[in-house]
mmCIF file of C-alpha atoms in Angstrom:
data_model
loop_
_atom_site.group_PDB
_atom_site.id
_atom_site.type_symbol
_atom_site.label_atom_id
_atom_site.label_comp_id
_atom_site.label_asym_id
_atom_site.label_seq_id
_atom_site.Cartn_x
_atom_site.Cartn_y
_atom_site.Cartn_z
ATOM 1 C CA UNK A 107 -74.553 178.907 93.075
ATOM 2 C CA UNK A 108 -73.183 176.296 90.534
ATOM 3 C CA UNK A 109 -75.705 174.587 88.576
ATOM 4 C CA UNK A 110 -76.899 171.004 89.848
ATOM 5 C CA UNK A 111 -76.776 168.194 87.497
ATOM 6 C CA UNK A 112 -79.299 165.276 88.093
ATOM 7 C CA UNK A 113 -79.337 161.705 86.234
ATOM 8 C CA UNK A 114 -82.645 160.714 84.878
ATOM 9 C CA UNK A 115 -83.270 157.111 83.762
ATOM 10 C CA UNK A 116 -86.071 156.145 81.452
ATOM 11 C CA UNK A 117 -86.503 152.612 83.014
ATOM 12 C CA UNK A 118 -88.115 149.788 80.294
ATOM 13 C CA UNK A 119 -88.102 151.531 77.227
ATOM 14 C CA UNK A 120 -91.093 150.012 76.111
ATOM 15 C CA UNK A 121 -92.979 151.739 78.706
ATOM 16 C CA UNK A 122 -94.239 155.190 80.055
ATOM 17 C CA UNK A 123 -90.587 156.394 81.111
ATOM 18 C CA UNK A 124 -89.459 158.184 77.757
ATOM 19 C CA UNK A 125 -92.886 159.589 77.537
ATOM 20 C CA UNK A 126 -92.634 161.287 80.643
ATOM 21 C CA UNK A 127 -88.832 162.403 79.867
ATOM 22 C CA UNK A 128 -89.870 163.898 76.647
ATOM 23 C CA UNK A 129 -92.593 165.973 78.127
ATOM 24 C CA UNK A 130 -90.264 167.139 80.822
ATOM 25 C CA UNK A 131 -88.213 168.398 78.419
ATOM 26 C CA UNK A 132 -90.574 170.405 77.322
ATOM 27 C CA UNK A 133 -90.222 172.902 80.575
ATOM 28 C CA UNK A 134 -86.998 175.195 81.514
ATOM 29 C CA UNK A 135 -85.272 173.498 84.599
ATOM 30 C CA UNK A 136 -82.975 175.363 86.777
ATOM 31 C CA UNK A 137 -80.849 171.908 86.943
ATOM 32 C CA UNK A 138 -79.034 170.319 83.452
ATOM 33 C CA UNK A 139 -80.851 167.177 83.209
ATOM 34 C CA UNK A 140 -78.813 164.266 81.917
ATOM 35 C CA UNK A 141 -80.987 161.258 80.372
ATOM 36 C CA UNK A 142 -79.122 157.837 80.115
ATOM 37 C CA UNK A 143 -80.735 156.243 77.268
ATOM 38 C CA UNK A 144 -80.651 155.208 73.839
ATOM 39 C CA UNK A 145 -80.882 158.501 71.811
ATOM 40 C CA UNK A 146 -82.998 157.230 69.129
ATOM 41 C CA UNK A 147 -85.604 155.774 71.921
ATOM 42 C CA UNK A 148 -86.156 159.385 72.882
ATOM 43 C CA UNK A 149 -85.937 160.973 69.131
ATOM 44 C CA UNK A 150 -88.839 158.385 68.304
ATOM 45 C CA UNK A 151 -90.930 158.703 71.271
ATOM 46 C CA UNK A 152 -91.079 162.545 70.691
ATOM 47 C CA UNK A 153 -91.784 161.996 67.117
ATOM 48 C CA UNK A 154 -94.385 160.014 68.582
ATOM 49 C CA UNK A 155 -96.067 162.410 70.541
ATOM 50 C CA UNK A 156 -95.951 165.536 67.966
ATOM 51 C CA UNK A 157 -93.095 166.764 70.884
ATOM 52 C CA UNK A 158 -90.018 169.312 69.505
ATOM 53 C CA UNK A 159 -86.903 167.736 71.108
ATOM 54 C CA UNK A 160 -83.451 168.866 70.694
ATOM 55 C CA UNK A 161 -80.436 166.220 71.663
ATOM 56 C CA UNK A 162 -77.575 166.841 72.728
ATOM 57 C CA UNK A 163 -74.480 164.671 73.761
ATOM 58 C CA UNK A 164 -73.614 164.988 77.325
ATOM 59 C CA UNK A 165 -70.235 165.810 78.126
ATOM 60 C CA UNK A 166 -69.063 165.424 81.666
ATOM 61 C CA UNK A 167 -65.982 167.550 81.172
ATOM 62 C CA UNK A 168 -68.268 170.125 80.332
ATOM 63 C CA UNK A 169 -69.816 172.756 83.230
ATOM 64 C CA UNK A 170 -73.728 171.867 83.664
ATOM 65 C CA UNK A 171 -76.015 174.638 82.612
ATOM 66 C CA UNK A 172 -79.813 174.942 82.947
ATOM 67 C CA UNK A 173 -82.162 172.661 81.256
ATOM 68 C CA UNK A 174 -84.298 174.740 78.537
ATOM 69 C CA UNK A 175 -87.410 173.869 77.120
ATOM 70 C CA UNK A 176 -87.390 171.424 74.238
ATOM 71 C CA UNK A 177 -83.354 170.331 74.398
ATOM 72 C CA UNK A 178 -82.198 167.505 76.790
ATOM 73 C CA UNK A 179 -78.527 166.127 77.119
ATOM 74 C CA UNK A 180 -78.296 162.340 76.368
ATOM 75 C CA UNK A 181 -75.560 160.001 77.980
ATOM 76 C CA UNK A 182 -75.903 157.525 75.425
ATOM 77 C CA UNK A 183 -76.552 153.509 76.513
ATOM 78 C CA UNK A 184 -77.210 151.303 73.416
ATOM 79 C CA UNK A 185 -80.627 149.148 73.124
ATOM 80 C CA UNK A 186 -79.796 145.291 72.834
ATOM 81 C CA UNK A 187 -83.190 145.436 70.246
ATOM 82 C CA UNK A 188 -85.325 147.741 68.733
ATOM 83 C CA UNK A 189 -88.572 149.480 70.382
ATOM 84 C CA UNK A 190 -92.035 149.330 69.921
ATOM 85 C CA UNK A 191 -93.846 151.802 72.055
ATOM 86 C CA UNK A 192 -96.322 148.832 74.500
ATOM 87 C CA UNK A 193 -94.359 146.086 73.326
ATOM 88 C CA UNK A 194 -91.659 144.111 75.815
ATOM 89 C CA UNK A 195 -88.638 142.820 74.266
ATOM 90 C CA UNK A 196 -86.331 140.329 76.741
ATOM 91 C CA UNK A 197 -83.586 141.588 74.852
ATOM 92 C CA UNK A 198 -83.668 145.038 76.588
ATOM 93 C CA UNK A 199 -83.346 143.846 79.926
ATOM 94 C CA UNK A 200 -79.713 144.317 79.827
ATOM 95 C CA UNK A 201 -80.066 147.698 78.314
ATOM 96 C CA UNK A 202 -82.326 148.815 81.154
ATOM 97 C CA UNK A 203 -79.499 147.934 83.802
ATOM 98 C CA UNK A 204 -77.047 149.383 81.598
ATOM 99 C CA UNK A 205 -78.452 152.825 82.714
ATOM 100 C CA UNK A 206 -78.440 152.267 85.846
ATOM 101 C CA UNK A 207 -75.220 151.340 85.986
ATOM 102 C CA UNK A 208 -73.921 154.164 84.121
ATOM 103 C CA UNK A 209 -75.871 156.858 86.077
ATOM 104 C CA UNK A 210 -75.321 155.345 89.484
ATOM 105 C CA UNK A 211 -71.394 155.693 88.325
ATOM 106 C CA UNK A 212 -71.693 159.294 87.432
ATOM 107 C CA UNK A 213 -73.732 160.201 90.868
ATOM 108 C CA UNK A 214 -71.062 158.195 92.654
ATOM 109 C CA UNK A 215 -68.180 160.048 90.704
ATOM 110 C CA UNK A 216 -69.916 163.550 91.736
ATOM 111 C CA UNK A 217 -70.986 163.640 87.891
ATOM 112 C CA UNK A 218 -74.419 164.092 89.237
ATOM 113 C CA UNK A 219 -75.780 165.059 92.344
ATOM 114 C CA UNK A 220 -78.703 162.920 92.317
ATOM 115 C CA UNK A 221 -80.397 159.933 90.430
ATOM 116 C CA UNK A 222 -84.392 160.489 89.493
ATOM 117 C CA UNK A 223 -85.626 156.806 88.246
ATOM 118 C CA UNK A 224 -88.554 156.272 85.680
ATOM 119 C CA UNK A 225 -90.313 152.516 86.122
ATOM 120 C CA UNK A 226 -88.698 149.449 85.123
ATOM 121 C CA UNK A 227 -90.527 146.380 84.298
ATOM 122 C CA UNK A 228 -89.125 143.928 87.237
ATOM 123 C CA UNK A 229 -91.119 140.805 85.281
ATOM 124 C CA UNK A 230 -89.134 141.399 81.970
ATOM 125 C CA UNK A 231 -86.064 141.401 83.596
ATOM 126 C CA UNK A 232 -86.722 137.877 85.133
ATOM 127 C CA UNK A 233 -87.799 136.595 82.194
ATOM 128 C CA UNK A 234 -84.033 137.054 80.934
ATOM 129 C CA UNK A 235 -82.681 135.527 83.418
ATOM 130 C CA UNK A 236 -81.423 138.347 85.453
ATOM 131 C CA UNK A 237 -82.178 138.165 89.378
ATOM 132 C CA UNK A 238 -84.106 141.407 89.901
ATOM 133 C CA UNK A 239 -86.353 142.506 92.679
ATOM 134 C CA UNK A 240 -86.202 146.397 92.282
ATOM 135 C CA UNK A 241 -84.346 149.430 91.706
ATOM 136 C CA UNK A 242 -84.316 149.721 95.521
ATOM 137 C CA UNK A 243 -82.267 146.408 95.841
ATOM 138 C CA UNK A 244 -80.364 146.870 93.095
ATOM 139 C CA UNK A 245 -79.047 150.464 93.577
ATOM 140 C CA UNK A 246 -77.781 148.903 97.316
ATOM 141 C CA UNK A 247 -76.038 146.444 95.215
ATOM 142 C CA UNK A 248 -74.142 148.995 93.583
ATOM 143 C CA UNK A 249 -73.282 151.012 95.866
ATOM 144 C CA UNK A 250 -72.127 148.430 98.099
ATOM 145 C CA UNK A 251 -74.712 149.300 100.411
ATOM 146 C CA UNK A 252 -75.702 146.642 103.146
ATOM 147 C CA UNK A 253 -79.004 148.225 104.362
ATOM 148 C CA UNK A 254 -81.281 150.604 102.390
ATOM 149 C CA UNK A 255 -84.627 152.112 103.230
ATOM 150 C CA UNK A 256 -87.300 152.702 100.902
ATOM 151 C CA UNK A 257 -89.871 155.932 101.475
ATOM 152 C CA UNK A 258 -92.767 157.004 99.795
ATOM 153 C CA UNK A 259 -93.808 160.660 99.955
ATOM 154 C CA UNK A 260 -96.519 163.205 99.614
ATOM 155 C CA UNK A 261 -96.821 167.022 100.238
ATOM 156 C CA UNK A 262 -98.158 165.626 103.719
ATOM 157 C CA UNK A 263 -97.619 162.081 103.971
ATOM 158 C CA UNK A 264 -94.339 159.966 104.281
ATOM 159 C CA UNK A 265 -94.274 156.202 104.680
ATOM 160 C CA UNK A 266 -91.365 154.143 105.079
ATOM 161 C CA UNK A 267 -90.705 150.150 105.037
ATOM 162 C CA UNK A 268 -89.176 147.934 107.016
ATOM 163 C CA UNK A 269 -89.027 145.371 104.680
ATOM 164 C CA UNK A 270 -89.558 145.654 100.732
ATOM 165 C CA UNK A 271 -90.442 142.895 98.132
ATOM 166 C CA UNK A 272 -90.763 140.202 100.004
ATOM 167 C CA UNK A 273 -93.518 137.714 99.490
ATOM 168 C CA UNK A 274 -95.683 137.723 102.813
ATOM 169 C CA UNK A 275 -95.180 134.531 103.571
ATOM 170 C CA UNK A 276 -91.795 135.683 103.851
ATOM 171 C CA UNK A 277 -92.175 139.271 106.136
ATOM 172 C CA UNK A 278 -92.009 137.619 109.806
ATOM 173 C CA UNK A 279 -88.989 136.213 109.636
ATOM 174 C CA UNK A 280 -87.222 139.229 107.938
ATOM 175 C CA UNK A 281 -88.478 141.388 111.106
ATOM 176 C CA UNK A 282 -85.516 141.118 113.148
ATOM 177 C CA UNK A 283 -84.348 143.829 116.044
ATOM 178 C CA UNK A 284 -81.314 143.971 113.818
ATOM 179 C CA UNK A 285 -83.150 145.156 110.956
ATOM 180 C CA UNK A 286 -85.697 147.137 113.356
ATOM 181 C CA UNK A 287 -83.013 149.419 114.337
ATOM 182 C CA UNK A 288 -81.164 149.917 111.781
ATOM 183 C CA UNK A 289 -83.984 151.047 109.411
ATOM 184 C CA UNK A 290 -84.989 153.363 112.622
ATOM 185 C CA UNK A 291 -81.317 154.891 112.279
ATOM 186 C CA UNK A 292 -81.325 155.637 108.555
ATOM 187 C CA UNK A 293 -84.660 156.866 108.471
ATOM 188 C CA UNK A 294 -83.587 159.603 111.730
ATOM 189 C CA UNK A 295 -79.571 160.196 110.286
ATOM 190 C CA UNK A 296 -81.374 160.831 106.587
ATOM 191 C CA UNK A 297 -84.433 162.743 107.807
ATOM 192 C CA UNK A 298 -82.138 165.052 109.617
ATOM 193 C CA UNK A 299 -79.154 165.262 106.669
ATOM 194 C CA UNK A 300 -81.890 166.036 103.774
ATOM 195 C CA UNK A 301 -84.825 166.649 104.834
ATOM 196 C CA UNK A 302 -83.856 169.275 107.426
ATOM 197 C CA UNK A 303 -85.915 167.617 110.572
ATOM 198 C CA UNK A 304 -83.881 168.671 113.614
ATOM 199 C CA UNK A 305 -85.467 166.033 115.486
ATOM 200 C CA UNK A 306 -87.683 163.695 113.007
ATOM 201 C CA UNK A 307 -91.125 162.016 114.427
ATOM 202 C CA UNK A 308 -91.352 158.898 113.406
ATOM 203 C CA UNK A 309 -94.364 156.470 114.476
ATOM 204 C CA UNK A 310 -94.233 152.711 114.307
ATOM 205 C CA UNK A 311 -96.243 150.591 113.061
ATOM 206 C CA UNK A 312 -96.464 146.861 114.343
ATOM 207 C CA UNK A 313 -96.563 143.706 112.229
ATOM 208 C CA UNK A 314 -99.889 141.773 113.795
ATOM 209 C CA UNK A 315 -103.477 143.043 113.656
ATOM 210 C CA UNK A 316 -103.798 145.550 116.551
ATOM 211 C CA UNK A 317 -100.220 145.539 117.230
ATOM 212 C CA UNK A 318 -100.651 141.606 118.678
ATOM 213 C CA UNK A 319 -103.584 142.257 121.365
ATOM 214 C CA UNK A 320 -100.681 141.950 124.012
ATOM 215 C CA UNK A 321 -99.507 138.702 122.737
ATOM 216 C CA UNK A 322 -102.929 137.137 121.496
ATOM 217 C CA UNK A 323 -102.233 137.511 117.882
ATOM 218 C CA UNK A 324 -99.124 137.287 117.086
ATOM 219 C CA UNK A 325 -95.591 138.319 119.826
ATOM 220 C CA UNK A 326 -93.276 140.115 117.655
ATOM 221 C CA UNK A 327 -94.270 143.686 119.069
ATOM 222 C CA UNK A 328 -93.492 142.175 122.384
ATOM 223 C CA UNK A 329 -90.709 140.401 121.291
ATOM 224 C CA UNK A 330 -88.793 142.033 119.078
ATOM 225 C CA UNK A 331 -90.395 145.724 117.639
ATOM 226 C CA UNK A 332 -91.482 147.185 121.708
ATOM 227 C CA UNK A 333 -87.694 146.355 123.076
ATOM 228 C CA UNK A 334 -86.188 148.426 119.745
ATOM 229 C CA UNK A 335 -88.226 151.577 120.447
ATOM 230 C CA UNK A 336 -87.794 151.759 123.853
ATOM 231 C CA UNK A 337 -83.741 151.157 123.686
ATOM 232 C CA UNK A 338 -83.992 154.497 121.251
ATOM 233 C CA UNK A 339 -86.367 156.195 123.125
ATOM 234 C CA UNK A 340 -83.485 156.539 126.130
ATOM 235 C CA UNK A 341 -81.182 157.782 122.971
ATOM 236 C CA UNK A 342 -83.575 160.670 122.460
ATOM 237 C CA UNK A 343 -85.341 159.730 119.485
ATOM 238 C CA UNK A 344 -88.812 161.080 119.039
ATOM 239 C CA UNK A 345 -90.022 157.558 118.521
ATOM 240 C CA UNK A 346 -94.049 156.447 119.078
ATOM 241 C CA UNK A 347 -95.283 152.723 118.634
ATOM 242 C CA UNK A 348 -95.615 149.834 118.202
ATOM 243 C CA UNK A 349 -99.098 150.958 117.312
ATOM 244 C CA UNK A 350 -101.903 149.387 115.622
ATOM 245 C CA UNK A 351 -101.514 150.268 111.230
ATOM 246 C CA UNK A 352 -105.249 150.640 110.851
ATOM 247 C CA UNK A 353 -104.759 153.550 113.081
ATOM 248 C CA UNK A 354 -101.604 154.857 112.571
ATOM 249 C CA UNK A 355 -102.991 157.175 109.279
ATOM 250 C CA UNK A 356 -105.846 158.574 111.571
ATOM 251 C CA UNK A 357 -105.664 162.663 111.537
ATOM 252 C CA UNK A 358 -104.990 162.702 114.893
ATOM 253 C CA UNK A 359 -101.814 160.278 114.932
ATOM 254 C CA UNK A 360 -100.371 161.848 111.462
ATOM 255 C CA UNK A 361 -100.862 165.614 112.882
ATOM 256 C CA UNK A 362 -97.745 164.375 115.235
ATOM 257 C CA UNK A 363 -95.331 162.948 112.840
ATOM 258 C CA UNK A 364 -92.970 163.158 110.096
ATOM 259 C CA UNK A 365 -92.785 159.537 108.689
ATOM 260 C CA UNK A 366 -94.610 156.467 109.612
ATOM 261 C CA UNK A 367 -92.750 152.827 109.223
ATOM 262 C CA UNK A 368 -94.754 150.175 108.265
ATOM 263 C CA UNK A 369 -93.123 146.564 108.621
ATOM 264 C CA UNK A 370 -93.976 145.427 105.064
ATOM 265 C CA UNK A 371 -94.801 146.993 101.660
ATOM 266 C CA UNK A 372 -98.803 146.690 101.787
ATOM 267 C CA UNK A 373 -99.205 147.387 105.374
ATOM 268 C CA UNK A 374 -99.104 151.465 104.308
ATOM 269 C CA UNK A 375 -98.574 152.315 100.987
ATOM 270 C CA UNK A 376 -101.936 151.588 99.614
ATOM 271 C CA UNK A 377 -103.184 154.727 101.920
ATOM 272 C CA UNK A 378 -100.194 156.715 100.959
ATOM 273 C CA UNK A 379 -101.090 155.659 97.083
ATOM 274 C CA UNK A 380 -104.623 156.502 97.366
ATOM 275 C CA UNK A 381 -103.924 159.549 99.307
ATOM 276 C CA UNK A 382 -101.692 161.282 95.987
ATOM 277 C CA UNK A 383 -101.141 158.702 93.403
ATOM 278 C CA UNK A 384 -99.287 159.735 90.396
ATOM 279 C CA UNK A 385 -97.420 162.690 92.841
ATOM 280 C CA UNK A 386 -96.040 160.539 95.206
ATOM 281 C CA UNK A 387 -92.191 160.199 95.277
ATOM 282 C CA UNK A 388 -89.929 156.851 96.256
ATOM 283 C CA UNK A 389 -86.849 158.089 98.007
ATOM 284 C CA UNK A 390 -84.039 155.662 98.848
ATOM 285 C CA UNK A 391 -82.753 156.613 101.912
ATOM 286 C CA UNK A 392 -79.399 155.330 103.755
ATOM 287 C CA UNK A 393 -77.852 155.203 99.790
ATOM 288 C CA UNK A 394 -74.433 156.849 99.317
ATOM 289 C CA UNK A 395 -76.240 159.185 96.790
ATOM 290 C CA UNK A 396 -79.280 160.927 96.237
ATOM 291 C CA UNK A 397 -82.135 158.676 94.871
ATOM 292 C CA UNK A 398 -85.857 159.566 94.060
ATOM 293 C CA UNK A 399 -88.493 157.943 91.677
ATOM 294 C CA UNK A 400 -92.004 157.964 90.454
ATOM 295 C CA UNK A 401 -94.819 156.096 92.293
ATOM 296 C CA UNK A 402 -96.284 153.928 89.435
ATOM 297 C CA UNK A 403 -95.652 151.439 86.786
ATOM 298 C CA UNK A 404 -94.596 151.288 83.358
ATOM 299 C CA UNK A 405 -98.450 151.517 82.198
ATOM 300 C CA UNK A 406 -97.534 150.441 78.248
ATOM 301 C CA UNK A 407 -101.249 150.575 77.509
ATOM 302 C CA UNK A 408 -100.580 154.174 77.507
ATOM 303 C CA UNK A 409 -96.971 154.458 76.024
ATOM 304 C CA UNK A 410 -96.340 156.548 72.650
ATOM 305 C CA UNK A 411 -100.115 157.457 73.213
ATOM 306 C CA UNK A 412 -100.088 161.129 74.635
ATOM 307 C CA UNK A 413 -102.308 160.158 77.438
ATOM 308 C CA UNK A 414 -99.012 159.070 79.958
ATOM 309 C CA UNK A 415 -98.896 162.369 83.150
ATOM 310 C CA UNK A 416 -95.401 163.247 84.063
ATOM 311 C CA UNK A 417 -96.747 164.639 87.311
ATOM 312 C CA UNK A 418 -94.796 161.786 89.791
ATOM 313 C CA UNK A 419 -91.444 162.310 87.920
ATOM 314 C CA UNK A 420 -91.640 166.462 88.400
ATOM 315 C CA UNK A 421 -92.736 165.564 91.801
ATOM 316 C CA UNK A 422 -88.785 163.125 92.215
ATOM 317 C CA UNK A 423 -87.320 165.920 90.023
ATOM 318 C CA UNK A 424 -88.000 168.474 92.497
ATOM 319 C CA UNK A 425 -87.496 166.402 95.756
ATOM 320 C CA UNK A 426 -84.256 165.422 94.454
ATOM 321 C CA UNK A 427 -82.977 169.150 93.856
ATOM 322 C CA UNK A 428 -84.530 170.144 97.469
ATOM 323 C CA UNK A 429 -82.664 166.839 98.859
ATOM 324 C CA UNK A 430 -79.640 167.417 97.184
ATOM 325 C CA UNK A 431 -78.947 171.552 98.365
ATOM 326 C CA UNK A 432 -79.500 170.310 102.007
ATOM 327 C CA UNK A 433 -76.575 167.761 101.580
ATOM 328 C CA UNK A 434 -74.814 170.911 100.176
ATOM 329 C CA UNK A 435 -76.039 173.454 103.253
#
């Protein structure tokens, strides 16, 4: 079987991200893993942490081979300023995008077969002026994607959103039937394509405090989230809800399904994040490529200090490879 090649972006360089690169490095990999970085931000972070690292120059004309312990390929993307491990620089905003520009290319060229995303530092960005709510939002941007899906998973826990960074203030309105069933359909079509669920079980959550009270507190479950499931109930879709989110992550209700969907960002991933932080995986789901990422932050209180895990990004690393041989089953 030919050798898969999967894109790995460092995110703010300031940060965690080429910590956790380096030390990956540092293990044999069945795929070739291609960084997209500044070469000398990965030379120095090694240096560093007291890591042996071996560059190389990736070549796309060249057939991938397996990644071996202490040598990583490098698709080179210049820094706008230099780096200090902890320490932001505005500058490097454009840098950061740069990457994921150029690695979103070579997964939508069939360079790559998937993208695995360290954390960027969304406040940074701002601060140069650059509109920027995500790598979520922005990978749908280029892509030309209208509608994406973001997922967190565990070994026994997935939770997807309806909506994503949106100031609460701001959910209500954005929970339309539109949006309702089209999440519903990505979420079953990419369940089934790479995740091999036949028939995926996915339970609802609703927006209000216990699902409204029938109306009482709040009548978008009547109005808007109930009509959805039932219209792709008829369909055949293995679909349970609107139900209550304070007891949708009971035992009971998780023993019978494969993904709950919570309406916004905080309604479920704080129990999915204390359930398996730092080995929890973000997939973007409904993307034209493959797309997985680490659960946590940039932490630069622990950059260039030894101290960063690497667990979350082995944890993408390996959902991406399992996602992308089920697209090529």
């Amino acid at each position: 079987m030919k050798t898969l090649r999967i894109a790995l972006t460092p995110g703010e360089p300031a940060g965690i991200g080429a910590d956790i690169c380096v030390q990956l490095a540092q293990s044999d990999w069945t795929e070739e893993l291609v960084v997209f970085a500044a070469p000398e931000l990965l030379a120095e972070r090694a240096d560093l942490l007291g890591l042996p690292l071996k560059i190389e120059t990736y070549q796309a004309n060249q057939a991938p081979r397996p990644q071996q312990a202490g040598q990583l390929k490098i698709y080179p993307v210049a820094l706008r300023a230099p780096v200090q491990a902890g320490v932001l620089q505005v500058a490097n905003a454009d840098y950061v995008l740069d990457t994921l520009r150029h690695a979103c290319r070579a997964c939508m060229q069939g360079e790559c077969a998937a993208l695995v995303t360290a954390p960027v530092h969304k406040g940074i960005i701002n601060q140069a002026g650059i509109a920027f709510s995500g790598h979520t939002e922005f990978l749908a941007e280029q892509t030309g994607t209208p509608l994406v899906v973001m997922m967190l998973a565990t070994q026994s826990l997935r939770v997807a959103l309806v909506t994503t960074h949106l100031p609460l203030a701001e959910v209500p309105k954005a929970i339309t039937a539109e949006r309702v069933e089209r999440v519903i359909r990505i979420l079953q079509q990419d369940l089934r394509e790479h995740f091999g669920l036949a028939q995926p079980r996915i339970l609802v959550c609703g927006l209000n405090p216990h699902a409204g009270e029938d109306g009482h507190l709040g009548r978008e479950e009547i109005e808007i989230i109930q009509p959805v499931i039932h219209r792709l109930q008829a369909e055949g879709m293995a679909l349970r809800g609107a139900v209550p989110a304070d007891t949708a992550f009971t035992q009971a209700a998780l023993a019978q399904t494969d993904v709950v969907l919570s309406m916004y960002h905080d309604q479920g991933l704080p129990v999915l994040k204390h359930q398996g932080f730092g080995e929890a995986v973000n997939v973007t789901l409904g993307l034209p490529i493959i797309r997985t990422s680490v659960d946590h932050g940039t932490a630069l209180e622990l950059a260039g200090t030894g101290a960063a895990r690497s667990g979350s990004l082995r944890q993408a690393l390996q959902l991406a490879r399992t996602m992308a041989l089920a697209k090529r089953a």
